[in-house]
CSV table of N, CA and C in Angstrom, one decimal:
chain,number,residue,atom,x,y,z
A,24,MET,N,-190.8,77.1,-176.7
A,24,MET,CA,-191.5,77.8,-175.5
A,24,MET,C,-191.9,79.2,-176.5
A,25,SER,N,-193.6,79.1,-175.5
A,25,SER,CA,-193.8,80.4,-176.4
A,25,SER,C,-193.6,81.6,-175.4
A,26,ASP,N,-194.0,83.3,-176.0
A,26,ASP,CA,-193.6,84.0,-174.9
A,26,ASP,C,-194.6,83.5,-173.9
A,27,PHE,N,-196.2,83.4,-173.9
A,27,PHE,CA,-196.8,83.7,-172.8
A,27,PHE,C,-196.0,82.6,-172.0
A,28,SER,N,-196.0,81.1,-172.3
A,28,SER,CA,-195.0,81.0,-171.8
A,28,SER,C,-193.2,81.0,-171.0
A,29,LEU,N,-193.4,80.7,-171.9
A,29,LEU,CA,-191.8,82.0,-170.7
A,29,LEU,C,-192.4,83.2,-169.9
A,30,TRP,N,-193.3,84.3,-170.3
A,30,TRP,CA,-192.9,85.4,-168.8
A,30,TRP,C,-193.9,84.5,-167.9
A,31,GLY,N,-195.0,82.8,-168.2
A,31,GLY,CA,-195.5,82.6,-167.6
A,31,GLY,C,-194.2,81.8,-166.1
A,32,LEU,N,-193.0,81.7,-166.8
A,32,LEU,CA,-192.3,81.1,-166.2
A,32,LEU,C,-191.3,81.8,-164.9
A,33,PHE,N,-191.2,82.7,-165.9
A,33,PHE,CA,-190.7,83.9,-165.6
A,33,PHE,C,-191.6,84.7,-163.9
A,34,LEU,N,-192.5,85.0,-164.2
A,34,LEU,CA,-194.0,85.5,-162.1
A,34,LEU,C,-193.7,84.0,-161.8
A,35,ALA,N,-193.4,83.6,-162.2
A,35,ALA,CA,-193.7,81.7,-161.3
A,35,ALA,C,-192.1,81.9,-160.4
A,36,VAL,N,-190.8,82.3,-161.3
A,36,VAL,CA,-189.7,81.8,-159.8
A,36,VAL,C,-189.8,83.3,-159.4
A,37,GLY,N,-190.5,84.1,-160.0
A,37,GLY,CA,-190.8,85.6,-158.7
A,37,GLY,C,-190.8,85.2,-158.3
A,38,LEU,N,-192.0,85.1,-158.4
A,38,LEU,CA,-193.3,85.4,-156.9
A,38,LEU,C,-192.2,83.6,-155.9
A,39,GLY,N,-191.9,83.2,-156.0
A,39,GLY,CA,-191.4,81.6,-155.2
A,39,GLY,C,-190.4,82.9,-155.1
A,40,THR,N,-189.3,83.0,-155.6
A,40,THR,CA,-188.3,83.9,-155.2
A,40,THR,C,-189.0,84.9,-153.9
A,41,PHE,N,-189.6,85.6,-153.7
A,41,PHE,CA,-190.1,86.3,-153.3
A,41,PHE,C,-190.8,85.9,-152.3
A,42,ALA,N,-191.5,84.5,-152.2
A,42,ALA,CA,-192.3,84.9,-151.1
A,42,ALA,C,-191.5,83.7,-149.9
A,43,MET,N,-189.4,82.9,-151.0
A,43,MET,CA,-189.3,82.3,-150.2
A,43,MET,C,-187.9,83.8,-149.1
A,44,ARG,N,-187.7,85.1,-149.7
A,44,ARG,CA,-187.1,85.8,-149.7
A,44,ARG,C,-188.3,86.2,-148.0
A,45,LEU,N,-189.6,87.2,-148.2
A,45,LEU,CA,-190.7,87.4,-147.0
A,45,LEU,C,-190.7,86.3,-145.7
A,46,SER,N,-190.6,85.2,-146.5
A,46,SER,CA,-191.3,83.9,-145.3
A,46,SER,C,-190.1,84.3,-144.0
A,47,PHE,N,-188.4,84.4,-144.3
A,47,PHE,CA,-187.0,84.7,-143.7
A,47,PHE,C,-187.9,85.7,-142.6
A,48,VAL,N,-188.1,87.9,-143.5
A,48,VAL,CA,-187.6,87.6,-142.8
A,48,VAL,C,-189.6,88.5,-141.8
A,49,GLU,N,-190.7,87.9,-142.7
A,49,GLU,CA,-191.4,87.4,-141.8
A,49,GLU,C,-191.7,86.6,-140.3
A,50,LEU,N,-190.9,85.2,-140.7
A,50,LEU,CA,-191.2,84.8,-139.7
A,50,LEU,C,-189.4,84.7,-138.9
A,51,TYR,N,-189.0,85.4,-138.6
A,51,TYR,CA,-187.6,85.3,-138.3
A,51,TYR,C,-188.1,86.6,-136.8
A,52,GLY,N,-189.1,87.0,-136.8
A,52,GLY,CA,-189.5,87.9,-134.9
A,52,GLY,C,-190.6,87.0,-134.2
A,53,ARG,N,-191.6,85.8,-135.5
A,53,ARG,CA,-191.7,85.0,-134.7
A,53,ARG,C,-191.3,83.6,-134.0
A,54,LEU,N,-190.2,83.7,-134.8
A,54,LEU,CA,-189.3,81.9,-134.6
A,54,LEU,C,-188.3,82.2,-133.1
A,55,ARG,N,-188.3,81.7,-132.7
A,55,ARG,CA,-187.5,81.4,-130.9
A,55,ARG,C,-186.0,81.4,-132.3
A,56,VAL,N,-185.5,81.3,-132.0
A,56,VAL,CA,-184.3,81.0,-133.2
A,56,VAL,C,-182.7,80.7,-131.6
A,57,PRO,N,-182.4,79.8,-131.9
A,57,PRO,CA,-181.8,79.4,-131.0
A,57,PRO,C,-180.7,79.5,-131.2
A,58,ALA,N,-179.7,80.2,-129.8
A,58,ALA,CA,-178.7,81.1,-129.2
A,58,ALA,C,-177.6,80.3,-130.5
A,59,LEU,N,-177.1,79.5,-130.4
A,59,LEU,CA,-175.6,79.2,-130.9
A,59,LEU,C,-176.7,79.4,-132.9
A,60,LEU,N,-177.2,78.9,-133.3
A,60,LEU,CA,-178.2,79.6,-134.4
A,60,LEU,C,-177.3,80.5,-135.0
A,61,ARG,N,-178.2,81.7,-133.8
A,61,ARG,CA,-178.6,83.4,-133.5
A,61,ARG,C,-176.9,83.8,-134.1
A,62,GLN,N,-176.0,82.8,-133.1
A,62,GLN,CA,-175.4,83.6,-133.3
A,62,GLN,C,-174.1,83.1,-134.9
A,63,ALA,N,-174.0,82.5,-135.1
A,63,ALA,CA,-173.5,82.3,-135.9
A,63,ALA,C,-174.0,82.6,-137.1
A,64,LEU,N,-175.1,83.1,-137.0
A,64,LEU,CA,-175.8,84.7,-138.0
A,64,LEU,C,-175.1,85.6,-138.1
A,65,LEU,N,-174.8,85.5,-137.7
A,65,LEU,CA,-173.7,87.3,-136.9
A,65,LEU,C,-171.8,87.2,-138.7
A,66,TYR,N,-172.4,85.6,-138.7
A,66,TYR,CA,-170.8,85.8,-139.8
A,66,TYR,C,-171.3,85.6,-141.0
A,67,VAL,N,-172.5,85.5,-140.8
A,67,VAL,CA,-173.1,85.2,-142.8
A,67,VAL,C,-173.1,86.5,-143.5
A,68,PRO,N,-173.1,88.1,-143.5
A,68,PRO,CA,-172.4,88.6,-144.3
A,68,PRO,C,-171.1,88.7,-144.4
A,69,ALA,N,-170.0,88.5,-143.3
A,69,ALA,CA,-168.7,87.9,-143.4
A,69,ALA,C,-168.1,86.9,-144.2
A,70,SER,N,-168.9,86.0,-144.4
A,70,SER,CA,-168.8,85.2,-145.1
A,70,SER,C,-169.3,85.2,-147.1
A,71,VAL,N,-170.4,85.8,-146.4
A,71,VAL,CA,-171.3,86.3,-148.2
A,71,VAL,C,-169.5,87.5,-149.0
A,72,LEU,N,-169.0,88.5,-147.6
A,72,LEU,CA,-168.3,88.9,-149.5
A,72,LEU,C,-167.1,88.5,-149.0
A,73,ALA,N,-166.7,87.4,-148.6
A,73,ALA,CA,-165.3,87.3,-148.6
A,73,ALA,C,-165.5,85.7,-149.8
A,74,ALA,N,-166.9,85.1,-149.9
A,74,ALA,CA,-167.1,84.9,-151.4
A,74,ALA,C,-166.9,85.5,-152.3
A,75,LEU,N,-167.3,86.2,-152.2
A,75,LEU,CA,-168.1,87.4,-153.8
A,75,LEU,C,-166.2,87.5,-153.7
A,76,VAL,N,-165.4,88.4,-153.2
A,76,VAL,CA,-164.3,88.9,-153.2
A,76,VAL,C,-163.3,88.0,-153.6
A,77,LEU,N,-162.8,86.7,-152.4
A,77,LEU,CA,-161.9,86.0,-153.1
A,77,LEU,C,-161.9,85.3,-154.4
A,78,PRO,N,-163.0,85.2,-155.1
A,78,PRO,CA,-163.1,84.9,-156.7
A,78,PRO,C,-161.6,85.8,-157.6
A,79,ALA,N,-162.6,87.5,-157.4
A,79,ALA,CA,-161.4,88.2,-157.8
A,79,ALA,C,-160.9,88.9,-157.9
A,80,VAL,N,-160.0,88.5,-156.7
A,80,VAL,CA,-158.8,88.5,-156.3
A,80,VAL,C,-157.5,88.1,-156.8
A,81,VAL,N,-157.6,86.0,-157.1
A,81,VAL,CA,-157.1,85.4,-157.4
A,81,VAL,C,-157.3,85.0,-158.5
A,82,TYR,N,-158.5,85.2,-159.0
A,82,TYR,CA,-159.5,85.0,-160.5
A,82,TYR,C,-159.1,86.8,-161.6
A,83,PRO,N,-157.9,87.0,-161.4
A,83,PRO,CA,-158.3,88.7,-162.1
A,83,PRO,C,-159.4,88.6,-163.5
A,84,SER,N,-158.6,88.1,-164.5
A,84,SER,CA,-159.3,86.9,-165.5
A,84,SER,C,-160.4,86.8,-165.7
A,85,GLY,N,-161.0,86.2,-164.1
A,85,GLY,CA,-162.0,85.1,-164.7
A,85,GLY,C,-162.3,84.1,-165.1
A,86,HIS,N,-161.5,83.2,-165.0
A,86,HIS,CA,-160.7,82.2,-165.3
A,86,HIS,C,-160.4,81.1,-164.4
A,87,GLY,N,-160.3,79.6,-164.7
A,87,GLY,CA,-160.1,78.9,-163.7
A,87,GLY,C,-158.6,79.2,-163.3
A,88,ASP,N,-156.9,79.3,-163.9
A,88,ASP,CA,-156.4,79.1,-163.7
A,88,ASP,C,-156.0,80.6,-162.2
A,89,VAL,N,-155.4,79.9,-161.8
A,89,VAL,CA,-154.8,80.6,-159.6
A,89,VAL,C,-153.8,81.9,-160.7
A,90,VAL,N,-153.7,83.4,-160.2
A,90,VAL,CA,-153.1,84.0,-160.9
A,90,VAL,C,-152.5,84.6,-159.2
A,91,LEU,N,-151.3,84.2,-159.1
A,91,LEU,CA,-150.7,85.2,-158.2
A,91,LEU,C,-150.3,86.1,-158.6
A,92,ASP,N,-149.2,86.6,-158.8
A,92,ASP,CA,-148.3,87.4,-159.6
A,92,ASP,C,-148.8,88.9,-160.1
A,93,ASN,N,-149.9,89.1,-159.4
A,93,ASN,CA,-151.0,90.0,-159.6
A,93,ASN,C,-150.5,91.7,-158.6
A,94,PRO,N,-151.3,92.5,-159.1
A,94,PRO,CA,-151.3,93.3,-157.6
A,94,PRO,C,-152.2,93.2,-156.6
A,95,GLN,N,-154.1,92.2,-157.1
A,95,GLN,CA,-154.3,92.1,-156.2
A,95,GLN,C,-153.7,91.8,-154.4
A,96,VAL,N,-153.4,90.5,-155.1
A,96,VAL,CA,-153.1,90.0,-153.7
A,96,VAL,C,-152.5,90.1,-152.6
A,97,PRO,N,-151.0,91.6,-153.0
A,97,PRO,CA,-151.1,91.8,-151.2
A,97,PRO,C,-151.8,92.7,-151.4
A,98,ALA,N,-152.5,93.7,-152.1
A,98,ALA,CA,-153.1,95.1,-151.6
A,98,ALA,C,-154.1,93.9,-150.6
A,99,ALA,N,-154.8,93.1,-151.6
A,99,ALA,CA,-156.2,92.0,-150.2
A,99,ALA,C,-155.2,92.0,-149.0
A,100,ILE,N,-153.6,91.6,-148.7
A,100,ILE,CA,-153.8,91.2,-147.8
A,100,ILE,C,-153.3,92.5,-147.3
A,101,VAL,N,-152.0,92.9,-147.5
A,101,VAL,CA,-153.2,93.9,-146.5
A,101,VAL,C,-154.6,94.7,-146.2
A,102,ALA,N,-155.8,95.3,-147.5
A,102,ALA,CA,-156.4,95.0,-146.4
A,102,ALA,C,-157.1,94.4,-145.2
A,103,ALA,N,-157.3,93.2,-145.7
A,103,ALA,CA,-157.6,92.3,-144.6
A,103,ALA,C,-156.6,92.3,-143.8
A,104,LEU,N,-155.5,92.8,-143.1
A,104,LEU,CA,-153.8,93.3,-142.1
A,104,LEU,C,-155.0,94.4,-141.0
A,105,LEU,N,-155.4,95.3,-142.2
A,105,LEU,CA,-156.3,97.1,-141.9
A,105,LEU,C,-157.0,96.7,-141.4
A,106,ALA,N,-157.9,95.2,-142.2
A,106,ALA,CA,-159.6,95.2,-141.9
A,106,ALA,C,-159.4,94.6,-139.9
A,107,TRP,N,-158.3,93.0,-140.0
A,107,TRP,CA,-158.0,93.1,-138.3
A,107,TRP,C,-157.9,93.7,-137.6
A,108,GLN,N,-157.5,94.8,-137.4
A,108,GLN,CA,-156.0,95.1,-136.9
A,108,GLN,C,-157.2,96.9,-136.2
A,109,THR,N,-158.3,97.4,-137.3
A,109,THR,CA,-158.6,98.3,-136.8
A,109,THR,C,-159.9,98.3,-136.9
A,110,ARG,N,-160.9,97.5,-137.6
A,110,ARG,CA,-162.5,97.2,-137.7
A,110,ARG,C,-162.8,98.1,-138.3
A,111,ASN,N,-161.9,98.9,-138.9
A,111,ASN,CA,-162.4,100.5,-140.2
A,111,ASN,C,-162.7,99.7,-141.2
A,112,ALA,N,-164.2,100.0,-142.1
A,112,ALA,CA,-164.2,99.8,-143.3
A,112,ALA,C,-163.7,100.6,-144.5
A,113,ALA,N,-163.8,102.2,-143.8
A,113,ALA,CA,-163.2,103.1,-144.4
A,113,ALA,C,-161.6,103.1,-144.2
A,114,LEU,N,-160.8,102.8,-143.5
A,114,LEU,CA,-160.0,102.9,-143.6
A,114,LEU,C,-159.4,101.5,-144.8
A,115,THR,N,-160.0,100.6,-143.8
A,115,THR,CA,-159.2,99.3,-145.0
A,115,THR,C,-159.0,99.5,-146.8
A,116,LEU,N,-161.1,100.3,-147.0
A,116,LEU,CA,-161.0,100.3,-148.4
A,116,LEU,C,-159.6,101.3,-148.6
A,117,ALA,N,-159.7,102.6,-148.0
A,117,ALA,CA,-158.4,103.5,-148.6
A,117,ALA,C,-157.1,102.8,-148.9
A,118,GLY,N,-157.0,102.0,-147.9
A,118,GLY,CA,-155.7,101.6,-147.2
A,118,GLY,C,-155.2,100.1,-149.1
A,119,GLY,N,-156.6,99.2,-148.7
A,119,GLY,CA,-156.6,98.8,-149.7
A,119,GLY,C,-156.0,98.6,-151.7
A,120,MET,N,-157.1,99.6,-151.6
A,120,MET,CA,-156.8,100.9,-152.7
A,120,MET,C,-155.7,101.5,-153.1
A,121,ALA,N,-155.2,101.9,-152.0
A,121,ALA,CA,-154.2,102.8,-151.8
A,121,ALA,C,-152.6,101.9,-152.8
A,122,THR,N,-153.2,100.3,-151.9
A,122,THR,CA,-151.9,99.5,-151.8
A,122,THR,C,-152.1,99.2,-153.3
A,123,LEU,N,-152.7,99.3,-154.0
A,123,LEU,CA,-153.1,98.4,-155.2
A,123,LEU,C,-152.8,100.1,-156.3
A,124,TRP,N,-153.2,100.4,-155.9
A,124,TRP,CA,-152.5,102.0,-157.0
A,124,TRP,C,-150.9,102.1,-157.2
A,125,ALA,N,-150.7,101.9,-155.6
A,125,ALA,CA,-149.1,102.4,-155.8
A,125,ALA,C,-148.9,100.9,-156.4
A,126,LEU,N,-149.0,99.9,-156.2
A,126,LEU,CA,-149.1,98.9,-156.3
A,126,LEU,C,-148.3,98.6,-158.9
A,127,LYS,N,-149.6,99.6,-158.6
A,127,LYS,CA,-149.8,99.2,-160.0
A,127,LYS,C,-149.1,100.4,-161.0
A,128,LEU,N,-148.9,101.3,-160.2
A,128,LEU,CA,-147.8,103.0,-160.9
A,128,LEU,C,-146.8,102.1,-160.8
A,129,SER,N,-146.0,101.3,-159.2
A,129,SER,CA,-144.9,100.5,-160.0
A,129,SER,C,-144.4,100.3,-160.6
A,130,GLY,N,-145.5,99.7,-161.7
A,130,GLY,CA,-145.3,98.7,-163.0
A,130,GLY,C,-146.0,97.4,-162.0
A,131,TRP,N,-146.1,96.8,-160.9
A,131,TRP,CA,-146.1,95.5,-161.3
A,131,TRP,C,-146.9,94.5,-162.0
């Protein structure tokens, strides 16, 4: 593939991605979204965050072997409990990180 073709492909993919994202932003205010779908969309940010965080906690080395004896698992559980009880993002982050650091300092 020539350099010209490669740059053309990059440009086409970039414009396509931009058009798809812009269409949702532009059409959201003009289209009527059913109440059930609107309510379901409220859970998308939490779902995406969980999908990003969970593999990093369970697969710390990035491989397919589940490692449950690492300190990230109890720290994530503490953070999840704090988030559930307090609904405070700063306290959740501080509590989870404090738990992780305490476990690492204790030699886990």
